[in-house]
Amino acid sequence: MYRTNTCGELRMENVGQTVTLSGWVQRVRKMGGMTFIDLRDRYGITQLVFNQETDAELCERANKIGREYVLQVTGTVGERFSKNDKMPTGDIEITVSELNVLNEALTPPFTIEEHTDGGDELRMKYRYLDLRRDVVRRNLELRHKFCLEVRHFLDKENFLEIETPVLVGSTPEGARDFIVPSRMNPGMFYALPQSPQTLKQLLMVAGMDRYFQIVKCFRDEDLRADRQPEFTQIDCEMSFVEQNDVIDVFERMTKHLFRTLRGVELGNEPFLRLSWEECMRRFGSDKPDMRFGMEFVELMDTLKGTGEFGVFNDAAYISGICAKGQAVYTRKQLDELTNFVRSPQIGAKGLVYARVQDDGSVKSSVDKFYTPEVLNNLKEKMQAESGDLILILSGDDANRTRKQLCELRLLMGSRMGLRDKNKFALLWVVDFPMFEWSDEEQRLMAMHHPFTSPKPEDIPLLESDPASVKANAYDMVCNGVEVGGGSIRIHDAVLQAKIFEILGFTPEQAQAQFGFLMNAFKYGAPPHGGLAYGLDRFVSLFAGLDSIRDVIAFPKNNAGRDVMLDAPAPVAPEQLQELQIDLVCKEPNP
């Protein structure tokens, strides 16, 4: 028996007991004739005591121990003379009588503490050490509990957890596939699933009625803080449902998760629902952060043609936000905002600001172009008061300017402390466009995926005006992050063929890529719909993190590399030969 107790378990009621603990050395401290070692395992830390006067040989052995050594100790639980109220075990210590070094350790490349001195890349290279830190381990414990609660909830709602294949066929929609060569079928390739979309629809055709899966998905796309090449979805599908049925189940599940895991009550009222069009108009984003206001106010009537400022007079769109309560007031801070919107990432030409003075008058960066009357109209249109700051962007494209203003709004929200990570604002975004135009492909593309059903009332428009068709789709947004999304699916082979036609597929191409699904619909497909949550994103929100990497045990870096396993990496020529693959390296661009 390596241990009788864990390092986080013992309390005052255990004083006098003889116990055996095992774990890693957090730190060693020598004070006079005493040596103190903090022993750590997943459950906590317990202080060990070695006394030179009581057992000089044992104390000498303890003095040679370094950080991260793996120890087994036996001793007696005693009350600490100097208690530590910051540790759950801070009232007790173990007077050690037996010491067994199970494994020595090199000095780790960074401190294994909450505030480590290791950079991201170093911690990812030695991730097995990084995972020993409490702050990282707690995230994985939260993820574990999150998955348990999801399973318990969905089981009570009659969902079946069903696994789907990892080796599937490549599909042309969505992100790029990761492809896998087949040795037994030379020249043929599997793909890793971007999601189990068509497979879960087939499970509905099969009569499973309610399915879910906590499943790995793979997308070969550019990375960012909330995106990894492999990620985990809570994938769900339901038969004989409409949009409200799906939303009801997963709204209740979300409230259950917040209540159980965060102790946050989201109330009995349904979540707010906003159309995609309204989100774009009011916030410039289809995933608006609703923890604060600062909504867009269109200013075309107020500022275009009412003065001599040529930028506004030539603009196709002018809009502003109002920051309440002197959020920014120095020239340096205003210059920083101007530089932000002009940065290559944002791409605006400039920023106009106006501040409401204590006497109610308006001081603006374009004062010389406008009369006090126009500036007062601006104040009233923005509903601004003394001390408020008005920030205005304009441009020749409304959608682009809205996106720029959205980034400015988020920056202001952060600067003003309005994006509290312990505050949660959830909503459903509905009524998405069915299609969006791709300049690169020069054709309409599915905004979600080609299996999304149009709104029933818009189906006649597929012939006359497909660009105006709205999708029967819905996204759940939390604090400006899309945590999940789904739709009611097409369950009719004829309608599915029409969607493929609009997307530019020939009948032969549609049959080759998706014939298995369209043929299945001919054997009696129920109306069905579902959604998928991004597990990594959702857990990171619960943990108050900006990145999903620390809720994943072994994540990739921003270049999609696993620096711990050194992957991806070349393979032996013999493997390529067996797969009948030749590598052709492109010449670098001159």
Coordinates of C-alpha atoms in Angstrom, one line a residue:
M1 CA 0.0 0.0 0.0
Y2 CA 1.6 3.2 -1.2
R3 CA -0.7 5.4 0.9
T4 CA -3.4 5.4 3.6
N5 CA -4.5 8.9 2.9
T6 CA -4.1 11.6 0.3
C7 CA -2.2 14.8 0.8
G8 CA -5.3 16.9 0.9
E9 CA -7.3 14.7 3.3
L10 CA -6.0 15.0 6.9
R11 CA -7.5 17.4 9.5
M12 CA -7.4 18.0 13.2
E13 CA -9.6 14.9 13.9
N14 CA -6.7 12.8 12.5
V15 CA -4.2 14.0 15.1
G16 CA -2.4 11.1 16.7
Q17 CA -3.0 8.7 13.8
T18 CA -0.2 6.9 12.0
V19 CA -0.5 7.5 8.2
T20 CA 1.3 6.8 5.0
L21 CA 1.4 9.5 2.2
S22 CA 2.8 9.5 -1.3
G23 CA 3.3 12.4 -3.6
W24 CA 5.7 15.0 -5.1
V25 CA 7.9 17.5 -3.3
Q26 CA 6.5 21.0 -3.7
R27 CA 9.3 22.7 -1.7
V28 CA 11.9 22.0 1.0
R29 CA 12.7 24.4 3.9
K30 CA 15.4 24.1 6.5
M31 CA 15.1 25.9 9.8
G32 CA 17.7 25.2 12.4
G33 CA 17.6 21.5 13.2
M34 CA 14.3 21.1 11.5
T35 CA 13.5 20.3 7.8
F36 CA 10.0 20.9 6.4
I37 CA 8.8 19.4 3.2
D38 CA 5.5 20.2 1.5
L39 CA 4.3 17.0 -0.1
R40 CA 1.8 17.4 -3.0
D41 CA -0.6 15.2 -4.9
R42 CA -3.8 15.9 -6.9
Y43 CA -5.8 16.4 -3.7
G44 CA -3.7 18.9 -1.9
I45 CA -0.5 19.6 0.1
T46 CA 0.6 18.3 3.5
Q47 CA 3.6 19.6 5.5
L48 CA 6.1 16.9 6.6
V49 CA 8.5 17.5 9.5
F50 CA 11.9 16.0 10.1
N51 CA 13.7 16.7 13.4
Q52 CA 17.5 16.5 13.7
E53 CA 17.3 15.8 17.4
T54 CA 14.8 13.0 17.1
D55 CA 16.3 11.2 14.1
A56 CA 19.5 12.8 12.7
E57 CA 20.0 10.1 9.9
L58 CA 16.4 10.5 8.6
C59 CA 16.7 14.4 8.7
E60 CA 20.0 14.2 6.8
R61 CA 18.3 12.1 4.1
A62 CA 15.5 14.6 3.9
N63 CA 18.0 17.4 3.4
K64 CA 19.2 15.8 0.2
I65 CA 15.7 15.8 -1.4
G66 CA 14.9 18.1 -4.2
R67 CA 11.8 19.6 -5.8
E68 CA 9.5 17.1 -7.6
Y69 CA 11.1 14.0 -6.0
V70 CA 8.4 11.3 -5.6
L71 CA 8.2 10.2 -1.9
Q72 CA 6.4 7.8 0.3
V73 CA 6.4 8.7 4.0
T74 CA 5.0 7.2 7.1
G75 CA 4.5 9.3 10.3
T76 CA 2.2 10.6 13.0
V77 CA -0.3 13.4 12.4
G78 CA 0.3 16.3 14.8
E79 CA -1.1 19.8 15.3
R80 CA 1.0 22.5 13.7
F81 CA 2.5 25.1 16.0
S82 CA 2.3 27.7 13.2
K83 CA -0.9 27.1 11.4
N84 CA -1.6 28.1 7.8
D85 CA -5.2 29.2 7.2
K86 CA -4.5 29.3 3.4
M87 CA -4.2 25.5 3.2
P88 CA -7.1 23.1 3.9
T89 CA -4.5 20.9 5.7
G90 CA -2.9 23.9 7.4
D91 CA -3.8 22.9 11.0
I92 CA -1.8 19.7 10.9
E93 CA 1.6 18.2 9.9
I94 CA 3.2 14.8 9.7
T95 CA 6.2 14.0 11.9
V96 CA 7.9 11.5 9.6
S97 CA 9.3 8.2 10.9
E98 CA 9.9 6.4 7.6
L99 CA 11.1 7.9 4.3
N100 CA 11.1 6.1 0.9
V101 CA 12.3 8.0 -2.2
L102 CA 10.3 6.4 -5.0
N103 CA 11.9 8.4 -7.7
E104 CA 14.4 11.2 -7.9
A105 CA 13.7 14.2 -10.2
L106 CA 15.6 16.7 -12.3
T107 CA 15.1 20.3 -11.4
P108 CA 12.0 21.3 -13.5
P109 CA 12.5 24.0 -16.2
F110 CA 9.9 26.2 -14.5
T111 CA 8.3 26.6 -11.1
I112 CA 5.4 24.3 -10.6
E113 CA 3.2 26.9 -8.7
E114 CA 0.1 28.9 -9.5
H115 CA 2.2 31.9 -10.7
T116 CA 4.8 30.1 -12.7
D117 CA 7.9 31.6 -14.4
G118 CA 7.4 29.4 -17.5
G119 CA 6.3 30.9 -20.8
D120 CA 3.5 29.3 -22.9
E121 CA 5.8 27.5 -25.3
L122 CA 8.0 26.1 -22.4
R123 CA 4.9 24.9 -20.5
M124 CA 3.5 23.2 -23.6
K125 CA 6.8 21.4 -24.2
Y126 CA 6.7 20.1 -20.6
R127 CA 2.9 19.9 -20.4
Y128 CA 3.1 16.8 -18.0
L129 CA 4.8 19.2 -15.5
D130 CA 2.4 22.1 -16.2
L131 CA -0.5 19.8 -15.4
R132 CA 0.8 19.3 -11.9
R133 CA 0.0 23.0 -11.1
D134 CA -3.2 23.4 -9.2
V135 CA -4.5 26.1 -11.5
V136 CA -4.3 23.8 -14.5
R137 CA -5.5 20.7 -12.7
R138 CA -8.6 22.5 -11.5
N139 CA -9.6 23.3 -15.1
L140 CA -9.4 19.6 -16.0
E141 CA -11.5 18.7 -12.9
L142 CA -14.1 21.3 -14.0
R143 CA -14.1 19.8 -17.5
H144 CA -14.7 16.3 -16.0
K145 CA -17.6 17.6 -13.8
F146 CA -19.0 19.5 -16.8
C147 CA -19.1 16.3 -18.9
L148 CA -20.6 14.3 -16.0
E149 CA -23.4 16.8 -15.6
V150 CA -24.1 16.9 -19.4
R151 CA -24.4 13.1 -19.4
H152 CA -26.6 13.0 -16.4
F153 CA -28.9 15.7 -17.7
L154 CA -29.2 14.3 -21.2
D155 CA -29.7 10.7 -19.9
K156 CA -32.8 12.0 -18.0
E157 CA -34.0 13.6 -21.2
N158 CA -33.9 10.2 -22.9
F159 CA -30.8 10.8 -25.1
L160 CA -28.7 7.9 -26.0
E161 CA -24.9 8.3 -26.1
I162 CA -23.8 6.7 -29.4
E163 CA -20.3 6.7 -30.9
T164 CA -19.7 7.5 -34.5
P165 CA -16.7 6.7 -36.8
V166 CA -13.5 8.7 -36.7
L167 CA -12.4 7.6 -40.2
V168 CA -15.0 9.0 -42.6
G169 CA -15.3 10.4 -46.1
S170 CA -14.1 13.9 -47.1
T171 CA -16.8 16.5 -47.8
P172 CA -16.4 19.8 -49.7
E173 CA -18.2 22.1 -47.3
G174 CA -16.9 23.9 -44.2
A175 CA -13.3 24.0 -43.2
R176 CA -10.5 22.0 -44.8
D177 CA -10.4 18.3 -43.9
F178 CA -7.5 16.4 -42.3
I179 CA -7.1 13.5 -44.6
V180 CA -5.8 10.0 -43.8
P181 CA -4.3 7.7 -46.6
S182 CA -5.5 4.1 -46.7
R183 CA -2.8 1.4 -47.2
M184 CA -5.4 -1.2 -48.1
N185 CA -7.0 1.0 -50.7
P186 CA -4.0 2.7 -52.5
G187 CA -4.7 6.2 -53.7
M188 CA -7.8 6.5 -51.5
F189 CA -8.2 8.7 -48.4
Y190 CA -10.3 8.9 -45.3
A191 CA -11.0 12.2 -43.6
L192 CA -11.2 13.0 -39.9
P193 CA -14.7 14.3 -39.1
Q194 CA -15.3 18.0 -38.9
S195 CA -18.4 17.0 -37.0
P196 CA -20.6 13.9 -37.0
Q197 CA -23.3 15.9 -38.8
T198 CA -24.5 13.4 -41.5
L199 CA -24.0 10.5 -39.1
K200 CA -26.3 11.9 -36.4
Q201 CA -28.9 12.6 -39.1
L202 CA -28.7 8.9 -40.1
L203 CA -29.2 7.9 -36.5
M204 CA -32.5 9.9 -36.6
V205 CA -33.4 8.0 -39.8
A206 CA -32.6 4.9 -37.9
G207 CA -35.2 5.8 -35.2
M208 CA -32.8 6.5 -32.3
D209 CA -35.0 9.6 -31.6
R210 CA -32.5 11.4 -29.3
Y211 CA -28.7 11.1 -29.6
F212 CA -25.7 12.8 -28.1
Q213 CA -22.0 12.3 -28.1
I214 CA -19.0 14.1 -26.5
V215 CA -16.9 13.7 -29.6
K216 CA -13.5 14.8 -31.0
C217 CA -13.8 16.9 -34.2
F218 CA -11.0 18.0 -36.6
R219 CA -10.7 21.1 -38.8
D220 CA -7.6 22.2 -40.7
E221 CA -8.1 25.9 -40.2
D222 CA -6.2 28.9 -38.9
L223 CA -5.9 28.9 -35.1
R224 CA -6.7 31.5 -32.5
A225 CA -7.3 31.6 -28.7
D226 CA -10.6 29.7 -28.9
R227 CA -9.8 27.4 -31.8
Q228 CA -7.7 24.2 -32.0
P229 CA -7.2 21.8 -34.9
E230 CA -8.8 19.1 -32.8
F231 CA -11.6 20.1 -30.4
T232 CA -14.5 18.5 -28.5
Q233 CA -18.2 18.9 -29.2
I234 CA -21.2 18.0 -27.2
D235 CA -23.1 16.8 -30.3
C236 CA -26.9 16.4 -30.1
E237 CA -29.8 15.5 -32.3
M238 CA -33.6 15.0 -31.8
S239 CA -36.4 13.7 -33.9
F240 CA -39.9 15.1 -34.3
V241 CA -38.9 18.6 -33.1
E242 CA -39.2 22.2 -34.1
Q243 CA -36.8 25.0 -33.2
N244 CA -38.5 25.8 -29.9
D245 CA -38.3 22.2 -28.8
V246 CA -34.5 22.1 -29.3
I247 CA -34.0 25.5 -27.7
D248 CA -36.1 24.5 -24.6
V249 CA -34.1 21.4 -23.8
F250 CA -30.7 23.0 -24.2
E251 CA -31.7 26.2 -22.4
R252 CA -32.7 24.0 -19.4
M253 CA -29.4 22.1 -19.7
T254 CA -27.4 25.3 -19.7
K255 CA -29.2 26.6 -16.6
H256 CA -28.6 23.3 -14.9
L257 CA -24.9 23.5 -15.7
F258 CA -24.5 27.1 -14.4
R259 CA -26.5 26.2 -11.3
T260 CA -24.6 23.0 -10.5
L261 CA -21.0 24.0 -11.5
R262 CA -20.9 27.7 -10.9
G263 CA -23.6 28.3 -8.4
V264 CA -25.1 30.9 -10.8
E265 CA -28.9 31.1 -11.2
L266 CA -30.0 32.3 -14.6
G267 CA -33.6 32.7 -13.6
N268 CA -36.8 31.2 -14.9
E269 CA -37.3 33.5 -17.9
P270 CA -36.3 32.3 -21.4
F271 CA -33.0 33.6 -22.7
L272 CA -33.1 36.6 -24.9
R273 CA -33.6 35.9 -28.6
L274 CA -32.3 38.3 -31.3
S275 CA -32.4 37.9 -35.1
W276 CA -29.1 37.8 -36.9
E277 CA -30.1 41.0 -38.7
E278 CA -30.8 42.8 -35.4
C279 CA -27.5 41.7 -33.9
M280 CA -25.5 43.0 -36.9
R281 CA -27.4 46.3 -36.8
R282 CA -27.1 46.9 -33.1
F283 CA -23.7 45.3 -32.3
G284 CA -22.0 44.6 -35.6
S285 CA -21.6 40.9 -34.6
D286 CA -23.6 37.7 -34.7
K287 CA -22.2 36.9 -31.2
P288 CA -22.7 40.1 -29.3
D289 CA -21.4 40.5 -25.7
M290 CA -24.6 41.5 -23.8
R291 CA -22.9 42.1 -20.5
F292 CA -23.0 45.8 -21.3
G293 CA -24.9 48.2 -23.6
M294 CA -23.1 50.7 -25.8
E295 CA -25.3 49.8 -28.7
F296 CA -24.7 51.3 -32.2
V297 CA -26.6 54.4 -33.1
E298 CA -26.8 55.2 -36.8
L299 CA -25.9 58.9 -37.5
M300 CA -26.4 59.3 -41.2
D301 CA -29.3 61.8 -40.8
T302 CA -27.4 63.6 -38.0
L303 CA -24.0 64.1 -39.5
K304 CA -24.1 63.5 -43.3
G305 CA -24.7 66.8 -45.2
T306 CA -25.2 68.8 -42.0
G307 CA -21.7 70.3 -42.0
E308 CA -18.5 70.6 -44.0
F309 CA -16.7 67.5 -42.9
G310 CA -16.0 65.7 -46.2
V311 CA -15.4 62.3 -44.7
F312 CA -18.9 62.1 -43.3
N313 CA -20.5 63.7 -46.3
D314 CA -18.9 61.1 -48.6
A315 CA -19.6 58.1 -46.3
A316 CA -22.1 55.4 -47.0
Y317 CA -22.5 54.6 -43.3
I318 CA -21.9 56.5 -40.1
S319 CA -22.5 55.1 -36.6
G320 CA -21.4 55.6 -33.1
I321 CA -21.3 54.3 -29.5
C322 CA -21.6 56.2 -26.3
A323 CA -19.3 55.4 -23.4
K324 CA -20.9 56.4 -20.1
G325 CA -19.1 58.2 -17.3
Q326 CA -15.8 59.6 -18.6
A327 CA -14.4 56.2 -19.8
V328 CA -11.6 57.9 -21.8
Y329 CA -10.7 61.5 -21.3
T330 CA -7.0 62.2 -21.9
R331 CA -5.6 63.0 -25.3
K332 CA -3.1 60.1 -25.0
Q333 CA -6.0 57.7 -24.5
L334 CA -7.9 59.1 -27.4
D335 CA -4.9 58.7 -29.6
E336 CA -4.5 55.1 -28.5
L337 CA -8.1 54.5 -29.6
T338 CA -7.5 56.2 -32.9
N339 CA -4.4 54.0 -33.5
F340 CA -6.4 50.9 -32.6
V341 CA -9.1 51.5 -35.2
R342 CA -6.5 52.4 -37.8
S343 CA -4.4 49.2 -37.1
P344 CA -4.3 46.7 -40.0
Q345 CA -6.4 44.3 -37.9
I346 CA -9.3 46.8 -37.8
G347 CA -8.7 48.8 -40.9
A348 CA -10.7 52.0 -40.2
K349 CA -9.5 55.3 -41.7
G350 CA -9.9 57.2 -38.5
L351 CA -12.0 58.0 -35.4
V352 CA -14.1 61.0 -34.5
Y353 CA -15.0 61.7 -30.9
A354 CA -17.2 64.1 -29.0
R355 CA -17.4 64.7 -25.2
V356 CA -20.3 66.1 -23.3
Q357 CA -19.0 68.9 -21.0
D358 CA -20.2 69.5 -17.5
D359 CA -22.4 72.4 -18.8
G360 CA -24.0 70.1 -21.3
S361 CA -22.2 71.6 -24.3
V362 CA -20.4 69.2 -26.8
K363 CA -16.7 69.4 -27.5
S364 CA -15.7 67.4 -30.6
S365 CA -12.7 66.6 -32.7
V366 CA -14.7 68.0 -35.7
D367 CA -15.9 71.2 -34.0
K368 CA -14.9 73.4 -36.9
F369 CA -17.0 71.6 -39.4
Y370 CA -20.3 71.6 -37.4
T371 CA -22.5 74.2 -35.7
P372 CA -23.3 73.8 -32.0
E373 CA -26.9 73.0 -33.0
V374 CA -25.7 69.9 -35.0
L375 CA -23.4 68.8 -32.2
N376 CA -26.3 69.2 -29.7
N377 CA -28.5 67.0 -32.0
L378 CA -25.7 64.5 -31.9
K379 CA -25.8 64.5 -28.1
E380 CA -29.6 64.0 -28.1
K381 CA -29.4 61.2 -30.7
M382 CA -26.8 59.4 -28.7
Q383 CA -28.7 60.0 -25.4
A384 CA -25.4 61.3 -24.0
E385 CA -25.1 63.1 -20.7
S386 CA -22.4 65.1 -18.9
G387 CA -19.1 63.2 -18.9
D388 CA -20.1 60.8 -21.6
L389 CA -17.8 60.1 -24.6
I390 CA -19.2 59.6 -28.1
L391 CA -17.0 57.6 -30.6
I392 CA -17.9 57.6 -34.3
L393 CA -16.8 55.6 -37.3
S394 CA -17.7 55.9 -40.9
G395 CA -17.0 54.1 -44.1
D396 CA -18.1 53.2 -47.6
D397 CA -19.4 49.7 -46.6
A398 CA -21.9 49.4 -43.8
N399 CA -21.0 45.8 -42.9
R400 CA -17.3 46.5 -42.7
T401 CA -17.8 49.6 -40.6
R402 CA -20.1 47.8 -38.2
K403 CA -17.4 45.1 -37.7
Q404 CA -14.8 47.8 -37.0
L405 CA -17.2 49.5 -34.5
C406 CA -17.8 46.2 -32.9
E407 CA -14.1 45.8 -32.1
L408 CA -14.0 49.3 -30.7
R409 CA -17.1 48.6 -28.5
L410 CA -15.4 45.4 -27.1
L411 CA -12.2 47.4 -26.4
M412 CA -14.2 50.1 -24.6
G413 CA -16.1 47.5 -22.6
S414 CA -12.9 45.9 -21.4
R415 CA -11.4 49.3 -20.5
M416 CA -14.4 50.3 -18.5
G417 CA -14.5 47.0 -16.6
L418 CA -17.8 46.0 -18.1
R419 CA -16.7 42.5 -19.2
D420 CA -16.7 40.9 -15.8
K421 CA -15.8 37.2 -16.1
N422 CA -18.0 36.4 -13.2
K423 CA -21.1 37.9 -14.9
F424 CA -22.9 35.9 -17.6
A425 CA -25.2 37.1 -20.3
L426 CA -26.7 34.5 -22.6
L427 CA -28.9 34.8 -25.7
W428 CA -30.0 32.9 -28.8
V429 CA -29.3 34.4 -32.2
V430 CA -31.9 33.2 -34.7
D431 CA -33.0 33.8 -38.3
F432 CA -29.6 33.6 -40.0
P433 CA -29.3 34.0 -43.7
M434 CA -29.4 30.6 -45.4
F435 CA -26.5 31.5 -47.8
E436 CA -23.7 34.0 -48.0
W437 CA -21.8 35.0 -51.1
S438 CA -18.1 33.9 -51.5
D439 CA -15.9 36.3 -53.5
E440 CA -13.3 33.6 -53.6
E441 CA -15.6 30.8 -54.9
Q442 CA -17.9 33.2 -56.8
R443 CA -21.0 31.4 -55.6
L444 CA -23.4 31.2 -52.7
M445 CA -22.1 29.2 -49.8
A446 CA -24.1 27.7 -46.9
M447 CA -23.7 30.0 -43.8
H448 CA -24.0 27.0 -41.5
H449 CA -23.9 23.8 -43.5
P450 CA -25.9 22.4 -46.5
F451 CA -28.1 20.3 -44.3
T452 CA -29.7 23.2 -42.6
S453 CA -33.4 23.6 -43.4
P454 CA -34.7 26.9 -44.7
K455 CA -37.5 28.7 -42.7
P456 CA -40.7 27.0 -44.0
E457 CA -42.1 30.3 -45.1
D458 CA -39.0 31.0 -47.2
I459 CA -38.9 27.8 -49.2
P460 CA -40.7 29.4 -52.2
L461 CA -37.9 32.0 -52.4
L462 CA -35.3 29.2 -53.2
E463 CA -36.4 29.5 -56.9
S464 CA -36.7 33.3 -57.2
D465 CA -34.4 34.9 -54.6
P466 CA -32.2 32.3 -52.7
A467 CA -30.0 35.1 -51.2
S468 CA -32.9 36.3 -49.2
V469 CA -33.8 33.0 -47.7
K470 CA -33.5 32.7 -43.9
A471 CA -32.2 29.5 -42.2
N472 CA -34.1 27.6 -39.5
A473 CA -30.9 27.9 -37.4
Y474 CA -29.9 29.1 -33.9
D475 CA -26.7 29.9 -32.0
M476 CA -26.3 30.2 -28.3
V477 CA -24.0 33.0 -27.3
C478 CA -22.5 33.6 -23.9
N479 CA -20.4 36.7 -23.1
G480 CA -19.7 37.4 -26.8
V481 CA -18.6 33.8 -27.4
E482 CA -20.6 31.4 -29.6
V483 CA -20.7 28.3 -27.4
G484 CA -23.1 26.3 -29.5
G485 CA -25.2 26.3 -32.6
G486 CA -27.5 24.2 -34.6
S487 CA -30.5 24.0 -36.8
I488 CA -33.6 22.1 -37.9
R489 CA -32.3 19.8 -40.6
I490 CA -33.6 19.0 -44.1
H491 CA -35.4 15.6 -44.0
D492 CA -36.7 15.6 -47.6
A493 CA -34.5 14.3 -50.5
V494 CA -36.0 16.7 -53.0
L495 CA -35.4 19.8 -50.9
Q496 CA -31.9 18.6 -50.1
A497 CA -31.2 18.2 -53.8
K498 CA -32.4 21.8 -54.4
I499 CA -30.0 23.2 -51.8
F500 CA -27.1 21.3 -53.4
E501 CA -28.1 22.8 -56.7
I502 CA -28.1 26.3 -55.3
L503 CA -24.7 25.6 -53.8
G504 CA -23.3 24.7 -57.2
F505 CA -23.3 20.9 -57.0
T506 CA -24.3 19.0 -60.1
P507 CA -26.6 16.1 -59.4
E508 CA -23.7 13.7 -60.0
Q509 CA -21.5 15.5 -57.5
A510 CA -24.2 15.6 -54.9
Q511 CA -24.9 11.9 -55.4
A512 CA -21.2 11.1 -55.1
Q513 CA -20.6 13.2 -52.0
F514 CA -24.0 12.8 -50.1
G515 CA -25.9 10.0 -51.9
F516 CA -25.9 7.9 -48.8
L517 CA -27.8 10.6 -46.9
M518 CA -30.2 11.5 -49.7
N519 CA -31.0 7.8 -50.3
A520 CA -31.6 7.3 -46.6
F521 CA -34.2 10.1 -46.6
K522 CA -36.2 8.1 -49.2
Y523 CA -36.8 5.4 -46.6
G524 CA -38.7 7.6 -44.2
A525 CA -36.8 10.3 -42.4
P526 CA -38.4 12.0 -39.4
P527 CA -38.3 15.8 -39.0
H528 CA -35.3 16.4 -36.9
G529 CA -32.9 19.0 -35.6
G530 CA -30.2 19.5 -33.1
L531 CA -27.1 21.5 -32.1
A532 CA -23.5 21.1 -30.9
Y533 CA -21.8 22.9 -28.1
G534 CA -18.1 23.6 -28.1
L535 CA -17.1 21.8 -24.9
D536 CA -13.7 23.5 -24.7
R537 CA -15.1 27.0 -25.2
F538 CA -17.9 26.4 -22.7
V539 CA -15.6 25.1 -20.0
S540 CA -13.1 27.9 -20.5
L541 CA -16.0 30.4 -19.9
F542 CA -16.9 28.6 -16.7
A543 CA -13.2 28.7 -15.7
G544 CA -12.9 32.4 -16.5
L545 CA -10.2 31.9 -19.2
D546 CA -9.5 33.7 -22.4
S547 CA -8.0 30.7 -24.1
I548 CA -9.3 27.1 -24.5
R549 CA -5.8 25.7 -24.2
D550 CA -5.8 25.4 -20.4
V551 CA -8.9 23.3 -20.4
I552 CA -7.4 20.8 -22.8
A553 CA -4.9 18.2 -21.4
F554 CA -2.5 18.3 -24.3
P555 CA -3.2 21.2 -26.6
K556 CA -1.5 22.4 -29.8
N557 CA 0.3 25.8 -30.0
N558 CA -0.8 28.6 -32.3
A559 CA 1.0 27.0 -35.3
G560 CA -1.0 23.7 -34.8
R561 CA 2.1 21.9 -33.4
D562 CA 2.3 19.6 -30.4
V563 CA 5.7 20.8 -29.1
M564 CA 5.7 18.1 -26.5
L565 CA 5.3 15.2 -29.0
D566 CA 7.1 17.2 -31.8
A567 CA 4.1 16.6 -34.1
P568 CA 3.5 16.9 -37.0
A569 CA 6.7 15.4 -38.1
P570 CA 8.2 13.6 -41.2
V571 CA 7.5 9.9 -41.6
A572 CA 9.9 7.3 -42.9
P573 CA 10.2 6.9 -46.6
E574 CA 9.2 3.3 -46.3
Q575 CA 5.8 4.3 -44.9
L576 CA 5.2 6.7 -47.8
Q577 CA 6.2 4.0 -50.2
E578 CA 3.8 1.5 -48.6
L579 CA 1.0 4.1 -49.0
Q580 CA 2.1 4.8 -52.6
I581 CA 2.6 8.5 -51.7
D582 CA 5.2 10.8 -53.3
L583 CA 5.9 14.1 -51.7
V584 CA 6.1 17.1 -54.0
C585 CA 7.6 20.2 -52.3
K586 CA 6.4 23.5 -53.7
E587 CA 9.1 26.0 -54.6
P588 CA 9.1 29.0 -52.2
N589 CA 7.6 32.2 -53.5
P590 CA 10.3 34.6 -54.9

